Amino acid sequence: MKRSVIDITDLTKEEIDRLTDTANDIINDPEKYAHICAGKKLATLFFEPSTRTRMSFEAAMYELGGAVLSMTDAASSSASKGESVSDTAKVISCYADIIAMRHPKEGAAYVASNAASVPVINAGDGGHCHPTQTLADLLTIKREKGGFSGLTVGLCGDLKFGRTVHSLIQALSRYDDIRLVLISPEELRLPDYVYNDVILKNRMKCTQTTDLLWALPKLDVLYMTRVQRERFFNEEDYLRLKDSYILTPEKLFLAKRDMIVMHPLPRVNEISVAIDDDPRACYFEQVKNGKYMRMALILKLLRENGAITY
Ligand code: CP
């Protein structure tokens, strides 16, 4: 039975723990993994712009000894002639052993996974979710903070459209004793379906505020996000909200000395570049961790699909 990962809940907590163990092992001994995927192909189907996710998937497959087929732009594919996501997934299954797909429409990766005969990994579907970014985030928190229990995690910015936040909250809901502080303008609050179905259902401790300065001293992790211009219907609203939160060295002075600053990137204005050299800034480490977790996930899905043994 083919196994895909569309939502972070497609992986159990134990599976995520094993993926982080594999990623740590890859970091410590990359040569051990350098040829496992020889002769196998990853197709990256990106119907929406990306730098990190696509290139880290591709780097991941190369570092496992495999090859990559890349579609970087919907306009240069037959999607521009009206080909459906299902047909595209069926066709690419004839060429590749595994597919990573990004699409602007929520649910597109799920549709692709139902049509494909090879595993599909959701690389971001509209404002819905982004499970492999969450894997990168979890590895970063685990490596930097040693675990999850007892942490107060602040999520700041565009919590409405920020798909990475939706997936991360879902993942954190499985760990004990986590406190969330949701920091956003009223108009960009977390959607009800995440708040009710994840936070309330799992009885997570959670506070909502518009005030980053009030929240900062309480946090162990601050996860900043970009206001997602591409999801707004109205440019005026975007311009009014885009600079709601800008983390500067002066503001960071209020934070704990061991708080970590995360961001899925790309950043626009939310974090001053003056913070990049602060030891608490972890966002470029997050980028590296994303590649290792994607390597671990590719290995897992190809092995479960019988395409590799190791
Ligand atoms: N974090 C992230 O998804 O970045 P890209 O849009 O560049 O892939």
mmCIF file of C-alpha atoms and ligand atoms in Angstrom:
data_model
loop_
_atom_site.group_PDB
_atom_site.id
_atom_site.type_symbol
_atom_site.label_atom_id
_atom_site.label_comp_id
_atom_site.label_asym_id
_atom_site.label_seq_id
_atom_site.Cartn_x
_atom_site.Cartn_y
_atom_site.Cartn_z
ATOM 1 C CA MET A 1 0.000 0.000 0.000
ATOM 2 C CA LYS A 2 1.481 3.361 -1.090
ATOM 3 C CA ARG A 3 2.078 5.819 1.752
ATOM 4 C CA SER A 4 1.875 9.590 1.212
ATOM 5 C CA VAL A 5 2.302 12.514 3.618
ATOM 6 C CA ILE A 6 -0.258 15.248 3.025
ATOM 7 C CA ASP A 7 -0.823 16.460 6.568
ATOM 8 C CA ILE A 8 1.475 16.219 9.585
ATOM 9 C CA THR A 9 -1.134 13.914 11.171
ATOM 10 C CA ASP A 10 -0.302 11.340 8.494
ATOM 11 C CA LEU A 11 2.747 10.652 10.671
ATOM 12 C CA THR A 12 2.414 9.401 14.228
ATOM 13 C CA LYS A 13 4.330 11.061 17.028
ATOM 14 C CA GLU A 14 6.544 7.959 17.222
ATOM 15 C CA GLU A 15 7.248 8.120 13.481
ATOM 16 C CA ILE A 16 8.233 11.783 13.792
ATOM 17 C CA ASP A 17 10.556 10.888 16.665
ATOM 18 C CA ARG A 18 12.170 8.212 14.473
ATOM 19 C CA LEU A 19 12.504 10.698 11.582
ATOM 20 C CA THR A 20 14.322 13.121 13.888
ATOM 21 C CA ASP A 21 16.597 10.252 14.990
ATOM 22 C CA THR A 22 17.346 9.456 11.328
ATOM 23 C CA ALA A 23 17.965 13.140 10.549
ATOM 24 C CA ASN A 24 20.390 13.410 13.467
ATOM 25 C CA ASP A 25 22.164 10.277 12.251
ATOM 26 C CA ILE A 26 22.436 11.752 8.730
ATOM 27 C CA ILE A 27 23.923 14.937 10.224
ATOM 28 C CA ASN A 28 26.496 12.873 12.117
ATOM 29 C CA ASP A 29 27.337 10.413 9.337
ATOM 30 C CA PRO A 30 26.182 11.633 5.883
ATOM 31 C CA GLU A 31 28.410 9.155 4.000
ATOM 32 C CA LYS A 32 26.339 6.246 5.358
ATOM 33 C CA TYR A 33 23.333 7.568 3.409
ATOM 34 C CA ALA A 34 25.100 8.865 0.300
ATOM 35 C CA HIS A 35 24.117 6.045 -2.101
ATOM 36 C CA ILE A 36 20.911 4.555 -0.663
ATOM 37 C CA CYS A 37 18.670 6.096 -3.340
ATOM 38 C CA ALA A 38 20.939 5.362 -6.324
ATOM 39 C CA GLY A 39 18.768 4.740 -9.392
ATOM 40 C CA LYS A 40 15.684 6.363 -7.810
ATOM 41 C CA LYS A 41 14.039 9.607 -8.893
ATOM 42 C CA LEU A 42 12.240 12.363 -7.015
ATOM 43 C CA ALA A 43 9.892 14.630 -9.010
ATOM 44 C CA THR A 44 9.406 18.126 -7.602
ATOM 45 C CA LEU A 45 6.139 19.587 -8.942
ATOM 46 C CA PHE A 46 5.923 23.201 -7.875
ATOM 47 C CA PHE A 47 2.867 25.119 -9.077
ATOM 48 C CA GLU A 48 3.741 27.990 -6.727
ATOM 49 C CA PRO A 49 7.068 29.779 -6.038
ATOM 50 C CA SER A 50 9.560 28.274 -3.611
ATOM 51 C CA THR A 51 13.242 28.536 -2.786
ATOM 52 C CA ARG A 52 13.824 26.429 0.335
ATOM 53 C CA THR A 53 11.299 23.639 0.012
ATOM 54 C CA ARG A 54 12.000 22.736 -3.608
ATOM 55 C CA MET A 55 15.754 23.114 -3.410
ATOM 56 C CA SER A 56 16.008 21.287 -0.091
ATOM 57 C CA PHE A 57 13.981 18.376 -1.483
ATOM 58 C CA GLU A 58 16.281 18.306 -4.485
ATOM 59 C CA ALA A 59 19.456 18.607 -2.382
ATOM 60 C CA ALA A 60 18.067 15.871 -0.127
ATOM 61 C CA MET A 61 17.586 13.451 -3.028
ATOM 62 C CA TYR A 62 21.024 14.215 -4.502
ATOM 63 C CA GLU A 63 22.642 13.663 -1.105
ATOM 64 C CA LEU A 64 20.922 10.270 -0.939
ATOM 65 C CA GLY A 65 22.462 9.343 -4.304
ATOM 66 C CA GLY A 66 19.212 9.714 -6.268
ATOM 67 C CA ALA A 67 18.178 11.910 -9.187
ATOM 68 C CA VAL A 68 15.637 14.718 -9.554
ATOM 69 C CA LEU A 69 13.012 15.690 -12.146
ATOM 70 C CA SER A 70 12.002 19.273 -11.551
ATOM 71 C CA MET A 71 8.956 21.306 -12.558
ATOM 72 C CA THR A 72 9.517 24.805 -11.259
ATOM 73 C CA ASP A 73 6.770 26.735 -12.919
ATOM 74 C CA ALA A 74 3.164 25.814 -13.709
ATOM 75 C CA ALA A 75 3.280 28.066 -16.802
ATOM 76 C CA SER A 76 5.898 25.824 -18.417
ATOM 77 C CA SER A 77 3.924 22.622 -17.759
ATOM 78 C CA SER A 78 0.804 21.213 -19.372
ATOM 79 C CA ALA A 79 -1.197 22.492 -16.394
ATOM 80 C CA SER A 80 -1.225 25.734 -18.417
ATOM 81 C CA LYS A 81 -3.146 23.832 -21.138
ATOM 82 C CA GLY A 82 -5.722 22.644 -18.618
ATOM 83 C CA GLU A 83 -4.288 19.289 -17.504
ATOM 84 C CA SER A 84 -5.735 18.284 -14.136
ATOM 85 C CA VAL A 85 -3.712 17.660 -10.981
ATOM 86 C CA SER A 86 -4.866 14.013 -11.071
ATOM 87 C CA ASP A 87 -3.673 13.457 -14.619
ATOM 88 C CA THR A 88 -0.388 15.202 -13.883
ATOM 89 C CA ALA A 89 0.157 12.937 -10.855
ATOM 90 C CA LYS A 90 -0.643 9.802 -12.888
ATOM 91 C CA VAL A 91 1.785 10.857 -15.607
ATOM 92 C CA ILE A 92 4.627 11.756 -13.238
ATOM 93 C CA SER A 93 4.173 8.392 -11.495
ATOM 94 C CA CYS A 94 5.385 6.847 -14.768
ATOM 95 C CA TYR A 95 8.719 8.675 -14.450
ATOM 96 C CA ALA A 96 9.477 9.080 -10.739
ATOM 97 C CA ASP A 97 9.560 6.953 -7.578
ATOM 98 C CA ILE A 98 8.288 9.732 -5.312
ATOM 99 C CA ILE A 99 6.690 13.175 -5.790
ATOM 100 C CA ALA A 100 6.968 16.390 -3.749
ATOM 101 C CA MET A 101 4.234 18.822 -4.765
ATOM 102 C CA ARG A 102 3.399 22.441 -3.940
ATOM 103 C CA HIS A 103 0.162 23.970 -5.165
ATOM 104 C CA PRO A 104 -1.766 27.180 -4.400
ATOM 105 C CA LYS A 105 -5.021 25.279 -3.856
ATOM 106 C CA GLU A 106 -5.823 23.647 -0.525
ATOM 107 C CA GLY A 107 -6.290 19.906 -1.010
ATOM 108 C CA ALA A 108 -4.358 19.678 -4.288
ATOM 109 C CA ALA A 109 -1.674 17.395 -2.824
ATOM 110 C CA TYR A 110 -4.392 15.116 -1.456
ATOM 111 C CA VAL A 111 -5.988 14.896 -4.902
ATOM 112 C CA ALA A 112 -2.564 14.094 -6.391
ATOM 113 C CA SER A 113 -1.924 11.391 -3.796
ATOM 114 C CA ASN A 114 -5.186 9.657 -4.685
ATOM 115 C CA ALA A 115 -4.232 9.545 -8.363
ATOM 116 C CA ALA A 116 -0.493 8.815 -8.127
ATOM 117 C CA SER A 117 0.894 5.301 -7.933
ATOM 118 C CA VAL A 118 3.960 6.541 -6.022
ATOM 119 C CA PRO A 119 4.150 8.387 -2.662
ATOM 120 C CA VAL A 120 3.233 12.083 -2.710
ATOM 121 C CA ILE A 121 4.609 14.557 -0.177
ATOM 122 C CA ASN A 122 2.715 17.799 0.325
ATOM 123 C CA ALA A 123 5.221 20.643 -0.036
ATOM 124 C CA GLY A 124 2.560 23.241 0.848
ATOM 125 C CA ASP A 125 -1.060 23.508 -0.340
ATOM 126 C CA GLY A 126 -2.461 27.030 -0.300
ATOM 127 C CA GLY A 127 -3.137 28.321 3.212
ATOM 128 C CA HIS A 128 -3.765 24.784 4.493
ATOM 129 C CA CYS A 129 -0.622 23.009 5.668
ATOM 130 C CA HIS A 130 3.081 22.415 5.117
ATOM 131 C CA PRO A 131 4.082 19.198 6.898
ATOM 132 C CA THR A 132 7.751 19.065 5.867
ATOM 133 C CA GLN A 133 8.314 22.605 7.174
ATOM 134 C CA THR A 134 6.905 21.302 10.441
ATOM 135 C CA LEU A 135 9.408 18.443 10.405
ATOM 136 C CA ALA A 136 12.183 21.041 10.020
ATOM 137 C CA ASP A 137 10.676 23.095 12.855
ATOM 138 C CA LEU A 138 10.401 20.111 15.191
ATOM 139 C CA LEU A 139 13.997 19.028 14.581
ATOM 140 C CA THR A 140 15.139 22.603 15.248
ATOM 141 C CA ILE A 141 13.232 22.857 18.532
ATOM 142 C CA LYS A 142 14.469 19.424 19.613
ATOM 143 C CA ARG A 143 18.097 20.208 18.811
ATOM 144 C CA GLU A 144 18.011 23.694 20.328
ATOM 145 C CA LYS A 145 15.796 23.116 23.388
ATOM 146 C CA GLY A 146 16.345 19.386 23.987
ATOM 147 C CA GLY A 147 12.631 18.489 23.710
ATOM 148 C CA PHE A 148 9.141 19.940 23.799
ATOM 149 C CA SER A 149 7.656 19.481 27.266
ATOM 150 C CA GLY A 150 7.372 22.600 29.381
ATOM 151 C CA LEU A 151 7.969 25.019 26.514
ATOM 152 C CA THR A 152 6.046 28.243 25.948
ATOM 153 C CA VAL A 153 5.869 28.746 22.191
ATOM 154 C CA GLY A 154 4.865 32.101 20.698
ATOM 155 C CA LEU A 155 3.519 32.120 17.146
ATOM 156 C CA CYS A 156 3.533 35.628 15.716
ATOM 157 C CA GLY A 157 2.265 37.307 12.554
ATOM 158 C CA ASP A 158 -0.105 35.946 9.935
ATOM 159 C CA LEU A 159 -1.695 33.052 11.778
ATOM 160 C CA LYS A 160 -4.683 33.044 9.414
ATOM 161 C CA PHE A 161 -2.925 32.219 6.159
ATOM 162 C CA GLY A 162 0.388 30.911 7.549
ATOM 163 C CA ARG A 163 0.176 27.221 6.703
ATOM 164 C CA THR A 164 3.407 26.427 8.555
ATOM 165 C CA VAL A 165 1.773 27.599 11.783
ATOM 166 C CA HIS A 166 -1.268 25.372 11.239
ATOM 167 C CA SER A 167 0.877 22.274 10.786
ATOM 168 C CA LEU A 168 3.190 23.159 13.690
ATOM 169 C CA ILE A 169 0.288 23.621 16.138
ATOM 170 C CA GLN A 170 -1.094 20.268 15.025
ATOM 171 C CA ALA A 171 2.273 18.612 15.711
ATOM 172 C CA LEU A 172 2.829 20.352 19.071
ATOM 173 C CA SER A 173 -0.645 19.327 20.248
ATOM 174 C CA ARG A 174 0.686 15.785 20.650
ATOM 175 C CA TYR A 175 3.263 16.757 23.260
ATOM 176 C CA ASP A 176 2.509 17.296 26.955
ATOM 177 C CA ASP A 177 2.754 20.546 28.828
ATOM 178 C CA ILE A 178 3.170 22.963 25.925
ATOM 179 C CA ARG A 179 1.807 26.490 26.273
ATOM 180 C CA LEU A 180 0.966 28.470 23.123
ATOM 181 C CA VAL A 181 0.867 32.246 22.836
ATOM 182 C CA LEU A 182 -0.829 33.307 19.599
ATOM 183 C CA ILE A 183 0.273 36.829 18.619
ATOM 184 C CA SER A 184 -1.481 38.404 15.642
ATOM 185 C CA PRO A 185 -3.616 41.323 14.501
ATOM 186 C CA GLU A 186 -7.338 40.603 15.008
ATOM 187 C CA GLU A 187 -7.792 40.126 11.261
ATOM 188 C CA LEU A 188 -5.042 37.524 11.016
ATOM 189 C CA ARG A 189 -6.016 35.323 13.940
ATOM 190 C CA LEU A 190 -5.759 31.571 13.718
ATOM 191 C CA PRO A 191 -8.663 30.059 11.730
ATOM 192 C CA ASP A 192 -11.439 28.543 13.849
ATOM 193 C CA TYR A 193 -10.865 25.107 12.346
ATOM 194 C CA VAL A 194 -7.360 25.015 13.819
ATOM 195 C CA TYR A 195 -8.293 26.719 17.097
ATOM 196 C CA ASN A 196 -11.344 24.527 17.767
ATOM 197 C CA ASP A 197 -10.257 21.230 16.242
ATOM 198 C CA VAL A 198 -6.672 21.239 17.474
ATOM 199 C CA ILE A 199 -6.132 23.620 20.400
ATOM 200 C CA LEU A 200 -9.477 23.234 22.185
ATOM 201 C CA LYS A 201 -9.902 19.570 21.332
ATOM 202 C CA ASN A 202 -6.482 18.715 22.750
ATOM 203 C CA ARG A 203 -6.960 21.065 25.719
ATOM 204 C CA MET A 204 -3.758 22.923 24.946
ATOM 205 C CA LYS A 205 -2.871 25.841 27.184
ATOM 206 C CA CYS A 206 -3.226 28.859 24.923
ATOM 207 C CA THR A 207 -3.383 32.657 25.131
ATOM 208 C CA GLN A 208 -4.241 35.005 22.249
ATOM 209 C CA THR A 209 -2.900 38.558 22.129
ATOM 210 C CA THR A 210 -2.072 41.347 19.706
ATOM 211 C CA ASP A 211 0.875 42.490 21.870
ATOM 212 C CA LEU A 212 4.288 41.026 21.005
ATOM 213 C CA LEU A 213 6.051 43.081 23.702
ATOM 214 C CA TRP A 214 3.754 41.659 26.384
ATOM 215 C CA ALA A 215 4.387 38.105 25.187
ATOM 216 C CA LEU A 216 8.146 38.252 24.590
ATOM 217 C CA PRO A 217 9.451 37.782 28.163
ATOM 218 C CA LYS A 218 7.315 34.656 28.619
ATOM 219 C CA LEU A 219 8.547 32.718 25.590
ATOM 220 C CA ASP A 220 11.017 29.866 25.121
ATOM 221 C CA VAL A 221 10.434 29.805 21.357
ATOM 222 C CA LEU A 222 9.311 32.710 19.163
ATOM 223 C CA TYR A 223 8.097 31.591 15.732
ATOM 224 C CA MET A 224 7.778 34.657 13.494
ATOM 225 C CA THR A 225 5.857 34.516 10.211
ATOM 226 C CA ARG A 226 5.490 36.660 7.115
ATOM 227 C CA VAL A 227 2.167 38.301 6.255
ATOM 228 C CA GLN A 228 1.171 36.195 3.238
ATOM 229 C CA ARG A 229 0.591 38.777 0.525
ATOM 230 C CA GLU A 230 -0.348 36.136 -2.064
ATOM 231 C CA ARG A 231 -3.373 35.007 -0.021
ATOM 232 C CA PHE A 232 -4.938 38.477 0.391
ATOM 233 C CA PHE A 233 -7.893 39.487 -1.764
ATOM 234 C CA ASN A 234 -7.225 43.178 -1.197
ATOM 235 C CA GLU A 235 -3.818 44.900 -1.547
ATOM 236 C CA GLU A 236 -4.881 47.708 0.829
ATOM 237 C CA ASP A 237 -5.433 45.214 3.646
ATOM 238 C CA TYR A 238 -2.024 43.684 3.000
ATOM 239 C CA LEU A 239 -0.296 47.081 3.080
ATOM 240 C CA ARG A 240 -2.052 47.976 6.331
ATOM 241 C CA LEU A 241 -1.101 44.721 8.053
ATOM 242 C CA LYS A 242 2.260 43.777 6.573
ATOM 243 C CA ASP A 243 4.430 45.492 9.196
ATOM 244 C CA SER A 244 2.306 44.600 12.221
ATOM 245 C CA TYR A 245 5.285 42.967 13.916
ATOM 246 C CA ILE A 246 8.945 43.722 13.336
ATOM 247 C CA LEU A 247 11.405 42.031 15.679
ATOM 248 C CA THR A 248 14.347 44.335 16.387
ATOM 249 C CA PRO A 249 17.360 44.003 18.738
ATOM 250 C CA GLU A 250 15.657 46.472 21.119
ATOM 251 C CA LYS A 251 12.572 44.252 21.361
ATOM 252 C CA LEU A 252 14.664 41.102 21.657
ATOM 253 C CA PHE A 253 16.209 42.648 24.765
ATOM 254 C CA LEU A 254 12.905 41.793 26.524
ATOM 255 C CA ALA A 255 13.244 38.078 25.724
ATOM 256 C CA LYS A 256 14.857 35.314 27.746
ATOM 257 C CA ARG A 257 18.541 34.853 27.024
ATOM 258 C CA ASP A 258 17.907 31.296 25.855
ATOM 259 C CA MET A 259 14.730 31.934 23.839
ATOM 260 C CA ILE A 260 15.125 30.848 20.222
ATOM 261 C CA VAL A 261 13.846 32.859 17.252
ATOM 262 C CA MET A 262 12.454 30.798 14.404
ATOM 263 C CA HIS A 263 10.945 31.731 11.023
ATOM 264 C CA PRO A 264 10.048 29.393 8.151
ATOM 265 C CA LEU A 265 11.327 32.063 5.722
ATOM 266 C CA PRO A 266 11.164 33.848 3.356
ATOM 267 C CA ARG A 267 11.349 36.902 5.591
ATOM 268 C CA VAL A 268 10.230 40.307 4.393
ATOM 269 C CA ASN A 269 10.351 42.798 7.303
ATOM 270 C CA GLU A 270 9.388 40.695 10.308
ATOM 271 C CA ILE A 271 12.896 40.167 11.660
ATOM 272 C CA SER A 272 15.527 42.866 11.460
ATOM 273 C CA VAL A 273 18.712 41.589 9.786
ATOM 274 C CA ALA A 274 20.541 42.973 12.835
ATOM 275 C CA ILE A 275 19.219 39.922 14.708
ATOM 276 C CA ASP A 276 20.813 37.403 12.342
ATOM 277 C CA ASP A 277 24.046 37.309 14.356
ATOM 278 C CA ASP A 278 22.287 36.966 17.711
ATOM 279 C CA PRO A 279 22.895 33.424 19.059
ATOM 280 C CA ARG A 280 19.133 33.104 19.573
ATOM 281 C CA ALA A 281 18.446 33.383 15.810
ATOM 282 C CA CYS A 282 17.794 29.855 14.532
ATOM 283 C CA TYR A 283 16.098 30.441 11.178
ATOM 284 C CA PHE A 284 19.056 29.530 9.001
ATOM 285 C CA GLU A 285 19.616 26.437 11.141
ATOM 286 C CA GLN A 286 15.947 25.625 10.432
ATOM 287 C CA VAL A 287 16.757 25.723 6.708
ATOM 288 C CA LYS A 288 19.541 23.155 7.151
ATOM 289 C CA ASN A 289 17.353 20.971 9.324
ATOM 290 C CA GLY A 290 14.683 20.985 6.613
ATOM 291 C CA LYS A 291 17.002 19.212 4.215
ATOM 292 C CA TYR A 292 17.890 16.515 6.750
ATOM 293 C CA MET A 293 14.268 15.863 7.691
ATOM 294 C CA ARG A 294 13.304 15.662 4.017
ATOM 295 C CA MET A 295 16.108 13.137 3.507
ATOM 296 C CA ALA A 296 14.736 11.092 6.395
ATOM 297 C CA LEU A 297 11.183 11.297 5.010
ATOM 298 C CA ILE A 298 12.204 10.319 1.464
ATOM 299 C CA LEU A 299 14.045 7.289 2.886
ATOM 300 C CA LYS A 300 11.060 6.266 4.981
ATOM 301 C CA LEU A 301 8.487 6.525 2.197
ATOM 302 C CA LEU A 302 10.660 4.850 -0.442
ATOM 303 C CA ARG A 303 11.436 2.017 1.950
ATOM 304 C CA GLU A 304 7.788 1.539 2.909
ATOM 305 C CA ASN A 305 6.888 1.574 -0.774
ATOM 306 C CA GLY A 306 9.447 -1.189 -1.446
ATOM 307 C CA ALA A 307 11.573 1.034 -3.695
ATOM 308 C CA ILE A 308 14.699 0.814 -1.508
ATOM 309 C CA THR A 309 16.087 -1.356 1.264
ATOM 310 C CA TYR A 310 18.494 -0.192 3.907
HETATM 311 N N1 CP B 1 9.584 27.846 4.126
HETATM 312 C C1 CP B 1 9.221 27.714 2.834
HETATM 313 O O1 CP B 1 8.275 27.011 2.518
HETATM 314 O O2 CP B 1 9.997 28.420 1.956
HETATM 315 P P1 CP B 1 9.809 28.415 0.379
HETATM 316 O O3 CP B 1 8.492 29.052 0.074
HETATM 317 O O4 CP B 1 10.977 29.194 -0.169
HETATM 318 O O5 CP B 1 9.823 26.976 -0.080
#
